[in-house]
Short mmCIF file of C-alpha atoms and ligand atoms in Angstrom, two decimals:
data_model
loop_
_atom_site.label_atom_id
_atom_site.label_comp_id
_atom_site.label_asym_id
_atom_site.label_seq_id
_atom_site.Cartn_x
_atom_site.Cartn_y
_atom_site.Cartn_z
CA MET Z 1 117.73 118.98 109.10
CA ILE Z 2 116.93 116.38 111.72
CA GLU Z 3 113.53 114.73 111.46
CA LYS Z 4 111.53 112.37 113.63
CA ASP Z 5 108.91 109.97 112.29
CA ILE Z 6 107.33 106.60 112.92
CA GLY Z 7 107.55 103.69 110.49
CA PHE Z 8 107.40 99.95 109.89
CA ILE Z 9 110.43 97.81 109.15
CA LEU Z 10 109.78 96.17 105.76
CA LYS Z 11 113.22 94.62 105.28
CA ARG Z 12 116.55 94.70 107.06
CA PHE Z 13 120.05 93.31 106.64
CA ASN Z 14 123.34 93.58 108.46
CA TYR Z 15 125.93 95.94 107.08
CA GLY Z 16 129.54 95.36 108.12
CA GLU Z 17 130.22 94.14 111.65
CA THR Z 18 127.97 96.43 113.65
CA SER Z 19 125.57 98.28 111.35
CA VAL Z 20 122.14 97.59 109.82
CA ILE Z 21 120.44 98.85 106.67
CA ALA Z 22 116.63 98.75 106.67
CA ILE Z 23 113.77 99.60 104.34
CA ILE Z 24 111.21 101.56 106.35
CA TYR Z 25 107.68 102.62 105.46
CA SER Z 26 107.25 105.85 107.38
CA LYS Z 27 104.19 107.97 108.07
CA ARG Z 28 105.39 111.32 106.73
CA PHE Z 29 108.22 110.42 104.33
CA GLY Z 30 106.88 107.27 102.67
CA LYS Z 31 109.33 104.49 101.93
CA ILE Z 32 112.89 105.27 103.00
CA LYS Z 33 116.14 103.38 103.17
CA GLY Z 34 118.07 103.95 106.40
CA ILE Z 35 121.48 103.03 107.72
CA PHE Z 36 121.81 102.42 111.46
CA LYS Z 37 125.53 102.88 112.08
CA GLY Z 38 126.79 100.99 115.12
CA PHE Z 39 123.37 99.43 115.63
CA TYR Z 40 124.77 96.48 117.58
CA THR Z 41 127.01 98.55 119.83
CA ARG Z 42 125.07 101.77 120.54
CA LYS Z 43 122.35 100.42 122.84
CA LYS Z 44 121.35 103.83 124.17
CA GLU Z 45 120.40 105.22 120.76
CA PHE Z 46 118.83 102.01 119.46
CA SER Z 47 116.40 100.54 121.98
CA THR Z 48 114.73 98.28 119.39
CA THR Z 49 115.67 95.05 117.65
CA LEU Z 50 114.33 96.39 114.32
CA ASP Z 51 112.38 93.21 113.66
CA ILE Z 52 110.38 92.86 110.45
CA PHE Z 53 106.76 94.03 111.05
CA SER Z 54 107.77 96.21 114.01
CA LEU Z 55 106.67 99.83 114.33
CA ASN Z 56 109.39 102.19 115.59
CA GLU Z 57 110.09 105.86 116.06
CA PHE Z 58 113.17 107.09 114.20
CA VAL Z 59 115.40 110.17 114.29
CA PHE Z 60 117.09 110.63 110.92
CA TYR Z 61 118.66 113.02 108.46
CA PRO Z 62 116.79 113.31 105.13
CA LYS Z 63 119.08 114.07 102.19
CA GLU Z 64 119.34 113.76 98.42
CA SER Z 65 121.16 110.44 98.41
CA GLU Z 66 119.28 107.17 98.58
CA ILE Z 67 120.38 106.02 102.05
CA TRP Z 68 119.56 108.21 105.04
CA LEU Z 69 121.45 108.12 108.33
CA VAL Z 70 119.23 107.04 111.24
CA SER Z 71 120.70 108.18 114.54
CA GLU Z 72 118.06 106.89 116.98
CA ALA Z 73 115.34 104.24 116.95
CA GLU Z 74 112.84 103.28 119.61
CA LEU Z 75 110.33 100.43 119.52
CA ILE Z 76 106.64 101.39 119.58
CA ASP Z 77 105.02 98.01 118.84
CA GLY Z 78 106.68 94.77 117.81
CA PHE Z 79 103.44 93.13 116.61
CA SER Z 80 105.12 89.99 117.91
CA ARG Z 81 102.02 87.77 117.59
CA LEU Z 82 102.27 88.07 113.80
CA GLY Z 83 105.43 85.96 113.80
CA LYS Z 84 103.83 83.17 115.83
CA ASP Z 85 100.88 82.35 113.58
CA LEU Z 86 101.42 81.21 110.01
CA GLU Z 87 98.23 82.71 108.54
CA MET Z 88 98.76 86.02 110.33
CA ALA Z 89 102.39 86.11 109.23
CA LYS Z 90 101.41 85.45 105.62
CA ALA Z 91 98.69 88.11 105.63
CA ALA Z 92 101.03 90.66 107.21
CA GLY Z 93 103.76 89.60 104.79
CA ILE Z 94 101.53 90.48 101.82
CA VAL Z 95 100.72 93.89 103.34
CA PHE Z 96 104.42 94.66 103.79
CA ASN Z 97 105.32 93.24 100.39
CA MET Z 98 102.80 95.61 98.79
CA LEU Z 99 104.30 98.59 100.60
CA ASP Z 100 107.76 97.54 99.50
CA LYS Z 101 107.00 96.65 95.89
CA ALA Z 102 104.27 99.09 94.92
CA MET Z 103 105.53 102.25 96.63
CA GLU Z 104 108.46 104.30 95.31
CA LEU Z 105 111.09 105.74 97.65
CA TRP Z 106 109.90 108.99 99.29
CA ASP Z 107 106.40 108.70 97.84
CA GLN Z 108 104.50 110.06 100.86
CA ASN Z 109 100.98 108.87 101.52
CA GLN Z 110 99.69 109.10 105.08
CA TYR Z 111 96.41 107.44 104.10
CA ILE Z 112 98.34 104.34 103.05
CA PHE Z 113 100.36 104.41 106.26
CA ASP Z 114 97.17 104.66 108.35
CA LEU Z 115 95.54 101.88 106.30
CA ALA Z 116 98.58 99.64 106.84
CA LEU Z 117 98.63 100.35 110.58
CA ARG Z 118 94.92 99.60 110.99
CA SER Z 119 95.16 96.48 108.84
CA ILE Z 120 98.18 95.11 110.69
CA THR Z 121 96.48 95.80 114.03
CA LEU Z 122 93.40 93.85 112.88
CA ILE Z 123 95.46 91.00 111.41
CA GLU Z 124 97.32 90.67 114.72
CA LYS Z 125 93.94 90.22 116.42
CA GLY Z 126 93.31 87.26 114.13
CA LYS Z 127 91.09 89.16 111.67
CA THR Z 128 92.95 88.12 108.54
CA LYS Z 129 89.98 89.31 106.45
CA ALA Z 130 91.56 92.73 106.94
CA LEU Z 131 94.09 91.76 104.25
CA PHE Z 132 91.25 91.40 101.73
CA LEU Z 133 90.04 94.93 102.52
CA PHE Z 134 93.60 96.28 102.67
CA LEU Z 135 94.37 95.10 99.15
CA ILE Z 136 91.30 96.76 97.63
CA LYS Z 137 91.75 100.00 99.59
CA PHE Z 138 95.50 100.06 98.94
CA LEU Z 139 95.05 99.91 95.17
CA THR Z 140 92.52 102.73 95.45
CA LEU Z 141 94.72 104.97 97.63
CA ALA Z 142 97.81 104.29 95.52
CA GLY Z 143 95.92 105.55 92.46
CA ILE Z 144 96.06 102.22 90.64
CA LYS Z 145 92.57 100.97 91.37
CA PRO Z 146 90.84 98.66 88.92
CA GLU Z 147 88.09 100.47 86.98
CA LEU Z 148 84.72 98.95 87.85
CA ASN Z 149 82.22 101.59 86.84
CA HIS Z 150 82.37 101.48 83.05
CA CYS Z 151 84.17 99.84 80.15
CA ILE Z 152 87.83 100.78 80.36
CA ILE Z 153 88.18 100.94 76.58
CA CYS Z 154 85.03 102.64 75.24
CA GLN Z 155 83.97 104.25 78.57
CA SER Z 156 80.36 103.10 78.16
CA LEU Z 157 78.23 101.95 81.07
CA ILE Z 158 77.79 98.21 80.75
CA SER Z 159 74.33 96.70 80.85
CA GLY Z 160 75.06 93.17 79.61
CA PRO Z 161 77.58 90.61 80.85
CA LEU Z 162 80.75 91.94 82.50
CA PHE Z 163 84.34 90.99 81.76
CA PHE Z 164 87.49 92.00 83.64
CA SER Z 165 90.76 92.70 81.86
CA THR Z 166 93.84 92.03 84.01
CA SER Z 167 96.27 93.82 81.72
CA ARG Z 168 94.12 96.95 81.36
CA GLY Z 169 92.93 96.79 84.96
CA GLY Z 170 89.22 97.26 84.45
CA LEU Z 171 85.88 96.08 83.14
CA LEU Z 172 85.23 95.49 79.46
CA CYS Z 173 81.89 95.50 77.65
CA ARG Z 174 81.12 92.61 75.35
CA GLY Z 175 81.92 94.72 72.29
CA CYS Z 176 85.45 95.53 73.52
CA CYS Z 177 86.48 92.00 74.55
CA GLY Z 178 87.96 91.38 71.10
CA LYS Z 179 90.54 94.12 71.73
CA ASP Z 180 92.02 92.35 74.75
CA GLN Z 181 93.54 88.93 75.40
CA SER Z 182 93.42 88.78 79.21
CA TYR Z 183 89.74 89.12 80.06
CA LYS Z 184 87.60 86.84 82.21
CA PRO Z 185 83.87 87.01 82.94
CA VAL Z 186 82.97 88.56 86.30
CA SER Z 187 79.61 88.59 88.08
CA ARG Z 188 77.73 91.79 88.74
CA GLU Z 189 77.70 90.96 92.48
CA ALA Z 190 81.52 90.74 92.64
CA SER Z 191 81.95 93.89 90.59
CA LYS Z 192 79.48 95.83 92.77
CA THR Z 193 81.01 94.60 96.03
CA PHE Z 194 84.54 95.42 94.86
CA SER Z 195 83.40 98.89 93.84
CA TYR Z 196 81.59 99.41 97.18
CA ILE Z 197 84.74 98.55 99.16
CA GLN Z 198 86.80 100.87 96.92
CA ASN Z 199 84.49 103.79 97.58
CA ASN Z 200 83.62 103.40 101.26
CA SER Z 201 85.45 103.61 104.57
CA LEU Z 202 87.29 100.62 105.98
CA ALA Z 203 84.72 100.39 108.78
CA ALA Z 204 81.80 100.30 106.32
CA ALA Z 205 83.66 97.88 104.06
CA GLY Z 206 84.30 95.60 107.03
CA ARG Z 207 80.55 95.14 107.50
CA VAL Z 208 79.92 93.93 103.94
CA ALA Z 209 78.54 90.40 103.81
CA LEU Z 210 80.35 88.41 101.16
CA SER Z 211 79.16 85.18 99.61
CA PRO Z 212 81.95 82.61 99.21
CA ARG Z 213 81.60 82.77 95.43
CA CYS Z 214 81.78 86.54 95.37
CA GLN Z 215 84.82 86.50 97.59
CA GLU Z 216 86.57 83.93 95.45
CA GLU Z 217 85.91 86.03 92.36
CA ILE Z 218 87.28 89.22 93.93
CA LEU Z 219 90.36 87.40 95.22
CA ASN Z 220 90.93 86.05 91.72
CA ILE Z 221 90.75 89.54 90.23
CA ILE Z 222 93.10 91.00 92.84
CA GLY Z 223 95.49 88.06 92.65
CA LYS Z 224 95.86 88.28 88.88
CA PHE Z 225 96.04 92.08 88.99
CA LEU Z 226 98.84 91.96 91.59
CA GLU Z 227 100.76 89.30 89.71
CA TYR Z 228 100.51 91.13 86.41
CA HIS Z 229 101.29 94.65 87.63
CA PHE Z 230 103.47 94.09 90.73
CA ASN Z 231 104.78 90.55 90.43
CA ILE Z 232 103.27 89.76 93.85
CA SER Z 233 101.57 86.42 94.22
CA LEU Z 234 98.81 85.54 96.66
CA THR Z 235 99.53 81.86 97.10
CA GLY Z 236 96.74 79.30 97.14
CA GLN Z 237 97.36 78.67 100.81
CA THR Z 238 97.06 82.33 101.72
CA ARG Z 239 93.94 82.72 99.66
CA GLY Z 240 92.50 79.59 101.27
CA GLY Z 241 93.31 81.01 104.69
CA LEU Z 242 91.71 84.30 103.81
CA LYS Z 243 88.59 82.58 102.61
CA ALA Z 244 88.33 80.56 105.78
CA ALA Z 245 88.92 83.65 107.92
CA ALA Z 246 86.37 85.72 106.06
CA LEU Z 247 83.73 83.03 106.30
CA ALA Z 248 84.30 82.46 110.00
ZN1 ZN D 301 83.60 98.84 75.68
#
């Protein structure tokens, strides 16, 4: 059956003389792999350049095999400013990298699509802090959110000092630290702020005032969590840029 959907181009490469294969993150079908046969010759069907970061509307044929045939593609928004600013490009790159690395093929999640669209729109306006919020909300919506309400081993509410375990992805109480090798102390402020952003809307989360120290701590947690579980690194430069943007 023929379907129509909108989606972002995460990756693309030429295939043969005239065709293109692209990884798309679509609204209704999740991540899909599409082949655009005759992309460079059929200008009527393909009125887009399929640039990375661009949002397009596609007509395609879903099937059992991994690669789906895309018969038409039309540009909706090229988000072209993202490619002209290094910090914006890096922030957008991390958003798209997350969609590519953390989402399985055909794993549909419209909330994640909407979050990505809103985040990319904000990043293109120069609000690179949106990446910070995106990362926390993404982990929550993808069902892999760090546990920040109680000890991830013994489940108890923690009244004393807090520790965060990267490998287990959650807080540890003092008593359980001995059972884990990858824990680091974390302040109650950072833990509370992280948890607030997890549990509230993007608009509400955007209004949270963050102290530089708190922000640094949360970025550290997310950075290590992403590296450990997804092999995605937030480079020092990107994190520096985020800090500067968030403090502006
Ligand atoms: Zn415990």
